[in-house]
PDB file of C-alpha atoms in Angstrom:
ATOM      1  CA  MET A   1       0.000   0.000   0.000  1.00  0.00           C
ATOM      2  CA  ALA A   2       1.487   3.293  -1.030  1.00  0.00           C
ATOM      3  CA  PHE A   3       1.448   6.218   1.354  1.00  0.00           C
ATOM      4  CA  PRO A   4       0.914   9.715   0.063  1.00  0.00           C
ATOM      5  CA  PHE A   5       4.036  11.906   0.077  1.00  0.00           C
ATOM      6  CA  GLN A   6       4.075  14.300   3.008  1.00  0.00           C
ATOM      7  CA  PRO A   7       6.536  17.187   2.781  1.00  0.00           C
ATOM      8  CA  PHE A   8       8.599  18.201   5.799  1.00  0.00           C
ATOM      9  CA  SER A   9       6.849  20.660   8.050  1.00  0.00           C
ATOM     10  CA  VAL A  10       8.296  24.106   8.655  1.00  0.00           C
ATOM     11  CA  VAL A  11       9.012  23.154  12.256  1.00  0.00           C
ATOM     12  CA  SER A  12      10.939  19.990  11.350  1.00  0.00           C
ATOM     13  CA  VAL A  13      12.998  21.872   8.758  1.00  0.00           C
ATOM     14  CA  ALA A  14      13.797  24.578  11.323  1.00  0.00           C
ATOM     15  CA  VAL A  15      14.849  21.951  13.896  1.00  0.00           C
ATOM     16  CA  PHE A  16      17.007  20.187  11.312  1.00  0.00           C
ATOM     17  CA  LEU A  17      18.761  23.409  10.279  1.00  0.00           C
ATOM     18  CA  THR A  18      19.240  24.595  13.855  1.00  0.00           C
ATOM     19  CA  THR A  19      20.745  21.264  14.866  1.00  0.00           C
ATOM     20  CA  GLY A  20      23.046  21.244  11.846  1.00  0.00           C
ATOM     21  CA  ILE A  21      24.251  24.790  12.460  1.00  0.00           C
ATOM     22  CA  GLY A  22      24.741  24.022  16.148  1.00  0.00           C
ATOM     23  CA  MET A  23      26.892  21.004  15.306  1.00  0.00           C
ATOM     24  CA  ILE A  24      28.997  23.077  12.912  1.00  0.00           C
ATOM     25  CA  TYR A  25      29.665  25.715  15.584  1.00  0.00           C
ATOM     26  CA  TYR A  26      30.411  23.030  18.177  1.00  0.00           C
ATOM     27  CA  PHE A  27      32.984  21.237  16.032  1.00  0.00           C
ATOM     28  CA  ARG A  28      34.536  24.541  14.983  1.00  0.00           C
ATOM     29  CA  ALA A  29      34.882  25.656  18.624  1.00  0.00           C
ATOM     30  CA  GLU A  30      36.271  22.255  19.607  1.00  0.00           C
ATOM     31  CA  LYS A  31      38.810  22.412  16.768  1.00  0.00           C
ATOM     32  CA  GLU A  32      39.934  25.866  17.921  1.00  0.00           C
ATOM     33  CA  ARG A  33      40.184  24.650  21.531  1.00  0.00           C
ATOM     34  CA  MET A  34      42.332  21.691  20.486  1.00  0.00           C
ATOM     35  CA  GLU A  35      44.576  23.995  18.463  1.00  0.00           C
ATOM     36  CA  ARG A  36      45.073  26.242  21.525  1.00  0.00           C
ATOM     37  CA  GLN A  37      45.860  23.172  23.576  1.00  0.00           C
ATOM     38  CA  ARG A  38      48.364  22.047  20.939  1.00  0.00           C
ATOM     39  CA  ILE A  39      50.093  25.452  21.066  1.00  0.00           C
ATOM     40  CA  ALA A  40      50.231  25.390  24.858  1.00  0.00           C
ATOM     41  CA  GLU A  41      51.604  21.840  24.935  1.00  0.00           C
ATOM     42  CA  ALA A  42      54.108  22.541  22.150  1.00  0.00           C
ATOM     43  CA  SER A  43      55.420  25.531  24.122  1.00  0.00           C
ATOM     44  CA  LYS A  44      56.605  23.216  26.886  1.00  0.00           C
ATOM     45  CA  GLY A  45      57.549  20.252  24.708  1.00  0.00           C
ATOM     46  CA  VAL A  46      60.603  18.063  25.066  1.00  0.00           C
ATOM     47  CA  GLY A  47      63.700  19.562  23.469  1.00  0.00           C
ATOM     48  CA  LYS A  48      62.442  23.149  23.639  1.00  0.00           C
ATOM     49  CA  PRO A  49      64.211  25.662  25.906  1.00  0.00           C
ATOM     50  CA  LYS A  50      62.088  26.307  28.967  1.00  0.00           C
ATOM     51  CA  VAL A  51      60.576  29.773  29.271  1.00  0.00           C
ATOM     52  CA  GLY A  52      60.012  31.069  32.790  1.00  0.00           C
ATOM     53  CA  GLY A  53      61.009  29.786  36.215  1.00  0.00           C
ATOM     54  CA  LYS A  54      61.002  30.628  39.913  1.00  0.00           C
ATOM     55  CA  PHE A  55      62.446  33.956  41.009  1.00  0.00           C
ATOM     56  CA  GLU A  56      62.348  36.527  43.787  1.00  0.00           C
ATOM     57  CA  LEU A  57      62.394  40.281  43.192  1.00  0.00           C
ATOM     58  CA  VAL A  58      61.054  43.430  44.880  1.00  0.00           C
ATOM     59  CA  ASP A  59      57.684  44.971  44.000  1.00  0.00           C
ATOM     60  CA  GLN A  60      56.749  48.638  43.605  1.00  0.00           C
ATOM     61  CA  ASP A  61      55.982  48.870  47.332  1.00  0.00           C
ATOM     62  CA  GLY A  62      59.440  47.663  48.283  1.00  0.00           C
ATOM     63  CA  ARG A  63      58.258  44.213  49.408  1.00  0.00           C
ATOM     64  CA  LYS A  64      59.921  40.921  48.541  1.00  0.00           C
ATOM     65  CA  TRP A  65      57.945  39.265  45.751  1.00  0.00           C
ATOM     66  CA  SER A  66      58.071  35.529  45.074  1.00  0.00           C
ATOM     67  CA  SER A  67      56.934  34.164  41.713  1.00  0.00           C
ATOM     68  CA  GLU A  68      56.143  30.809  43.307  1.00  0.00           C
ATOM     69  CA  GLU A  69      53.755  32.381  45.835  1.00  0.00           C
ATOM     70  CA  GLU A  70      52.187  35.077  43.675  1.00  0.00           C
ATOM     71  CA  MET A  71      52.001  33.444  40.223  1.00  0.00           C
ATOM     72  CA  GLY A  72      51.106  29.946  41.410  1.00  0.00           C
ATOM     73  CA  GLY A  73      47.418  29.210  40.780  1.00  0.00           C
ATOM     74  CA  ARG A  74      46.993  32.250  38.541  1.00  0.00           C
ATOM     75  CA  PHE A  75      47.512  33.108  34.893  1.00  0.00           C
ATOM     76  CA  SER A  76      50.212  35.751  34.478  1.00  0.00           C
ATOM     77  CA  LEU A  77      50.954  38.212  31.698  1.00  0.00           C
ATOM     78  CA  VAL A  78      54.634  39.164  31.944  1.00  0.00           C
ATOM     79  CA  TYR A  79      56.220  42.111  30.139  1.00  0.00           C
ATOM     80  CA  PHE A  80      59.831  43.340  30.291  1.00  0.00           C
ATOM     81  CA  GLY A  81      60.606  47.039  29.794  1.00  0.00           C
ATOM     82  CA  PHE A  82      61.905  50.169  31.529  1.00  0.00           C
ATOM     83  CA  THR A  83      60.438  53.483  32.642  1.00  0.00           C
ATOM     84  CA  HIS A  84      62.817  55.638  30.557  1.00  0.00           C
ATOM     85  CA  CYS A  85      61.622  53.939  27.367  1.00  0.00           C
ATOM     86  CA  PRO A  86      60.442  56.818  25.131  1.00  0.00           C
ATOM     87  CA  ASP A  87      57.734  55.152  23.031  1.00  0.00           C
ATOM     88  CA  ILE A  88      57.514  51.338  22.761  1.00  0.00           C
ATOM     89  CA  CYS A  89      56.978  50.583  26.452  1.00  0.00           C
ATOM     90  CA  PRO A  90      54.253  53.217  26.940  1.00  0.00           C
ATOM     91  CA  GLU A  91      52.471  51.979  23.814  1.00  0.00           C
ATOM     92  CA  GLU A  92      52.655  48.346  24.909  1.00  0.00           C
ATOM     93  CA  LEU A  93      51.573  49.125  28.480  1.00  0.00           C
ATOM     94  CA  ASP A  94      48.596  51.085  27.163  1.00  0.00           C
ATOM     95  CA  LYS A  95      47.735  47.989  25.128  1.00  0.00           C
ATOM     96  CA  MET A  96      48.260  45.789  28.174  1.00  0.00           C
ATOM     97  CA  ALA A  97      45.781  47.926  30.131  1.00  0.00           C
ATOM     98  CA  GLN A  98      43.203  47.498  27.356  1.00  0.00           C
ATOM     99  CA  MET A  99      43.834  43.756  27.314  1.00  0.00           C
ATOM    100  CA  LEU A 100      43.253  43.527  31.071  1.00  0.00           C
ATOM    101  CA  ASP A 101      39.950  45.387  30.847  1.00  0.00           C
ATOM    102  CA  LEU A 102      38.749  43.252  27.931  1.00  0.00           C
ATOM    103  CA  VAL A 103      39.680  40.003  29.679  1.00  0.00           C
ATOM    104  CA  SER A 104      37.895  41.110  32.862  1.00  0.00           C
ATOM    105  CA  VAL A 105      34.729  41.644  30.822  1.00  0.00           C
ATOM    106  CA  ALA A 106      35.018  38.241  29.125  1.00  0.00           C
ATOM    107  CA  LEU A 107      35.926  36.458  32.373  1.00  0.00           C
ATOM    108  CA  PRO A 108      34.748  38.543  35.361  1.00  0.00           C
ATOM    109  CA  PRO A 109      37.252  38.074  38.215  1.00  0.00           C
ATOM    110  CA  THR A 110      34.360  38.125  40.703  1.00  0.00           C
ATOM    111  CA  SER A 111      33.312  34.673  39.493  1.00  0.00           C
ATOM    112  CA  ALA A 112      34.855  31.929  41.638  1.00  0.00           C
ATOM    113  CA  SER A 113      35.252  29.644  38.614  1.00  0.00           C
ATOM    114  CA  ASN A 114      37.259  32.125  36.526  1.00  0.00           C
ATOM    115  CA  PRO A 115      41.074  32.146  36.782  1.00  0.00           C
ATOM    116  CA  THR A 116      42.830  35.360  37.796  1.00  0.00           C
ATOM    117  CA  LEU A 117      45.126  37.218  35.376  1.00  0.00           C
ATOM    118  CA  LEU A 118      48.170  38.812  37.007  1.00  0.00           C
ATOM    119  CA  PRO A 119      49.756  41.678  34.978  1.00  0.00           C
ATOM    120  CA  ILE A 120      53.506  41.897  35.677  1.00  0.00           C
ATOM    121  CA  PHE A 121      56.018  44.510  34.505  1.00  0.00           C
ATOM    122  CA  ILE A 122      59.675  43.563  35.096  1.00  0.00           C
ATOM    123  CA  THR A 123      62.222  46.305  34.571  1.00  0.00           C
ATOM    124  CA  CYS A 124      65.318  45.793  32.445  1.00  0.00           C
ATOM    125  CA  ASP A 125      66.874  48.901  34.017  1.00  0.00           C
ATOM    126  CA  PRO A 126      67.205  48.186  37.761  1.00  0.00           C
ATOM    127  CA  ALA A 127      69.683  51.003  38.391  1.00  0.00           C
ATOM    128  CA  ARG A 128      67.106  53.685  37.580  1.00  0.00           C
ATOM    129  CA  ASP A 129      63.851  51.808  38.148  1.00  0.00           C
ATOM    130  CA  THR A 130      63.563  51.753  41.913  1.00  0.00           C
ATOM    131  CA  PRO A 131      60.317  50.605  43.577  1.00  0.00           C
ATOM    132  CA  SER A 132      59.054  54.177  43.974  1.00  0.00           C
ATOM    133  CA  VAL A 133      59.855  55.005  40.331  1.00  0.00           C
ATOM    134  CA  LEU A 134      57.962  51.910  39.175  1.00  0.00           C
ATOM    135  CA  LYS A 135      54.991  52.722  41.389  1.00  0.00           C
ATOM    136  CA  THR A 136      54.614  56.249  40.004  1.00  0.00           C
ATOM    137  CA  TYR A 137      55.137  55.071  36.425  1.00  0.00           C
ATOM    138  CA  LEU A 138      52.665  52.180  36.444  1.00  0.00           C
ATOM    139  CA  GLN A 139      49.898  54.238  38.056  1.00  0.00           C
ATOM    140  CA  GLU A 140      49.573  55.967  34.689  1.00  0.00           C
ATOM    141  CA  PHE A 141      48.521  52.742  32.982  1.00  0.00           C
ATOM    142  CA  HIS A 142      46.466  50.380  35.155  1.00  0.00           C
ATOM    143  CA  PRO A 143      45.914  50.041  38.917  1.00  0.00           C
ATOM    144  CA  SER A 144      46.405  46.268  38.913  1.00  0.00           C
ATOM    145  CA  MET A 145      49.855  46.247  37.288  1.00  0.00           C
ATOM    146  CA  ILE A 146      52.669  44.858  39.417  1.00  0.00           C
ATOM    147  CA  GLY A 147      56.110  46.383  38.959  1.00  0.00           C
ATOM    148  CA  LEU A 148      59.203  44.348  39.828  1.00  0.00           C
ATOM    149  CA  THR A 149      62.850  45.319  40.206  1.00  0.00           C
ATOM    150  CA  GLY A 150      65.975  43.936  41.865  1.00  0.00           C
ATOM    151  CA  THR A 151      69.740  43.857  41.556  1.00  0.00           C
ATOM    152  CA  TRP A 152      71.440  43.763  38.169  1.00  0.00           C
ATOM    153  CA  GLU A 153      72.274  40.093  38.730  1.00  0.00           C
ATOM    154  CA  GLN A 154      68.678  39.221  39.654  1.00  0.00           C
ATOM    155  CA  ILE A 155      67.186  40.997  36.643  1.00  0.00           C
ATOM    156  CA  LYS A 156      69.714  39.446  34.286  1.00  0.00           C
ATOM    157  CA  ALA A 157      68.842  35.988  35.656  1.00  0.00           C
ATOM    158  CA  VAL A 158      65.076  36.518  35.197  1.00  0.00           C
ATOM    159  CA  CYS A 159      65.591  37.820  31.653  1.00  0.00           C
ATOM    160  CA  LYS A 160      67.593  34.675  30.897  1.00  0.00           C
ATOM    161  CA  MET A 161      64.738  32.519  32.267  1.00  0.00           C
ATOM    162  CA  TYR A 162      62.294  34.184  29.890  1.00  0.00           C
ATOM    163  CA  ARG A 163      64.693  34.262  26.932  1.00  0.00           C
ATOM    164  CA  VAL A 164      64.575  38.064  26.962  1.00  0.00           C
ATOM    165  CA  TYR A 165      67.393  40.024  25.346  1.00  0.00           C
ATOM    166  CA  PHE A 166      69.172  42.004  28.095  1.00  0.00           C
ATOM    167  CA  SER A 167      71.705  44.699  27.234  1.00  0.00           C
ATOM    168  CA  THR A 168      71.804  46.907  30.351  1.00  0.00           C
ATOM    169  CA  PRO A 169      75.439  47.450  31.447  1.00  0.00           C
ATOM    170  CA  GLU A 170      76.533  46.404  34.914  1.00  0.00           C
ATOM    171  CA  GLY A 171      77.696  48.874  37.570  1.00  0.00           C
ATOM    172  CA  VAL A 172      76.242  52.058  36.067  1.00  0.00           C
ATOM    173  CA  LYS A 173      76.582  55.200  38.175  1.00  0.00           C
ATOM    174  CA  PRO A 174      73.934  57.902  38.753  1.00  0.00           C
ATOM    175  CA  GLY A 175      73.875  60.321  35.831  1.00  0.00           C
ATOM    176  CA  MET A 176      75.550  57.927  33.401  1.00  0.00           C
ATOM    177  CA  ASP A 177      74.011  57.727  29.940  1.00  0.00           C
ATOM    178  CA  TYR A 178      73.505  54.240  28.534  1.00  0.00           C
ATOM    179  CA  LEU A 179      71.245  52.337  26.180  1.00  0.00           C
ATOM    180  CA  VAL A 180      68.689  49.728  27.232  1.00  0.00           C
ATOM    181  CA  ASP A 181      67.325  47.231  24.743  1.00  0.00           C
ATOM    182  CA  HIS A 182      64.989  44.301  25.317  1.00  0.00           C
ATOM    183  CA  SER A 183      62.597  41.863  23.668  1.00  0.00           C
ATOM    184  CA  ILE A 184      59.055  43.133  23.012  1.00  0.00           C
ATOM    185  CA  TYR A 185      56.651  40.376  23.964  1.00  0.00           C
ATOM    186  CA  PHE A 186      53.958  39.624  26.491  1.00  0.00           C
ATOM    187  CA  TYR A 187      54.546  36.182  28.001  1.00  0.00           C
ATOM    188  CA  LEU A 188      51.377  34.354  28.998  1.00  0.00           C
ATOM    189  CA  MET A 189      52.065  31.862  31.797  1.00  0.00           C
ATOM    190  CA  ASP A 190      49.589  29.332  33.168  1.00  0.00           C
ATOM    191  CA  PRO A 191      48.779  28.687  36.873  1.00  0.00           C
ATOM    192  CA  GLU A 192      51.412  25.951  37.035  1.00  0.00           C
ATOM    193  CA  GLY A 193      54.136  28.323  35.853  1.00  0.00           C
ATOM    194  CA  ASP A 194      54.353  26.935  32.333  1.00  0.00           C
ATOM    195  CA  PHE A 195      54.722  29.152  29.288  1.00  0.00           C
ATOM    196  CA  VAL A 196      51.560  29.223  27.157  1.00  0.00           C
ATOM    197  CA  GLU A 197      52.041  31.724  24.341  1.00  0.00           C
ATOM    198  CA  ALA A 198      53.986  34.866  23.386  1.00  0.00           C
ATOM    199  CA  ILE A 199      51.979  37.882  22.250  1.00  0.00           C
ATOM    200  CA  GLY A 200      53.842  40.334  20.047  1.00  0.00           C
ATOM    201  CA  ARG A 201      53.432  43.884  18.782  1.00  0.00           C
ATOM    202  CA  THR A 202      51.408  42.758  15.770  1.00  0.00           C
ATOM    203  CA  HIS A 203      48.563  41.630  18.044  1.00  0.00           C
ATOM    204  CA  SER A 204      45.881  44.222  18.685  1.00  0.00           C
ATOM    205  CA  ALA A 205      44.525  44.549  22.230  1.00  0.00           C
ATOM    206  CA  GLU A 206      41.304  42.879  21.104  1.00  0.00           C
ATOM    207  CA  LYS A 207      43.040  39.914  19.462  1.00  0.00           C
ATOM    208  CA  ALA A 208      45.422  39.482  22.392  1.00  0.00           C
ATOM    209  CA  ALA A 209      42.573  39.619  24.926  1.00  0.00           C
ATOM    210  CA  ARG A 210      40.670  36.984  22.954  1.00  0.00           C
ATOM    211  CA  ILE A 211      43.713  34.675  22.913  1.00  0.00           C
ATOM    212  CA  ILE A 212      44.254  35.121  26.657  1.00  0.00           C
ATOM    213  CA  SER A 213      40.564  34.644  27.502  1.00  0.00           C
ATOM    214  CA  GLU A 214      40.354  31.474  25.432  1.00  0.00           C
ATOM    215  CA  HIS A 215      43.409  29.939  27.114  1.00  0.00           C
ATOM    216  CA  MET A 216      42.027  30.880  30.520  1.00  0.00           C
ATOM    217  CA  SER A 217      38.630  29.400  29.675  1.00  0.00           C
ATOM    218  CA  ASP A 218      40.296  26.139  28.613  1.00  0.00           C
ATOM    219  CA  TRP A 219      42.071  25.750  31.968  1.00  0.00           C
ATOM    220  CA  LYS A 220      40.831  22.779  34.018  1.00  0.00           C
ATOM    221  CA  GLY A 221      43.457  22.753  36.788  1.00  0.00           C
ATOM    222  CA  LYS A 222      43.552  24.359  40.205  1.00  0.00           C
ATOM    223  CA  ILE A 223      43.263  28.132  40.520  1.00  0.00           C
ATOM    224  CA  LYS A 224      43.878  30.675  43.263  1.00  0.00           C
ATOM    225  CA  LYS A 225      42.149  34.003  43.682  1.00  0.00           C
TER     226      LYS A 225
END
């Protein structure tokens, strides 16, 4: 017995299309998540030089600052620069401030399930960048920025940990004129202290904030507020 042909209803077509589109978006998001995970894992792969490590410096309030205590359980965005930098550092710190605000909108820090992002500025010019100098300087950019300084030997060691070019001469005297050069990257570190991704000058604040937010959203480990 033949049954008369019954066309799909509008509702069934709508459900079919919605389901199909939903599956496309799901697989696309999952592919992007796996790619971010691949980048993060590749950054700490066997045979690659390690980026980052434990260190102790002094913050802008003159207090001893331990990376193990402060960065553990939190995502960190680390930038190396100096307060006498005429243009690049101010531009990048302005961008960093925008990134922080955008990330806080995407992942409100008031939510207990969202990881914290710690913005860290490490000077490459410890002779001139004392704690008080850093404090005054960073207040112009964002209230949550942490400024770190130390001895020449300490700063050189931290720069080496992060594979940052360090050219500041040793033993400079007050009033001496000298050049300071450094690498221009933001280093995103995860709550376990592992390097995740480097963000360069070609990244806009919006693109960088999206990258950071996505890595933070992917995190399944322990966090500390």
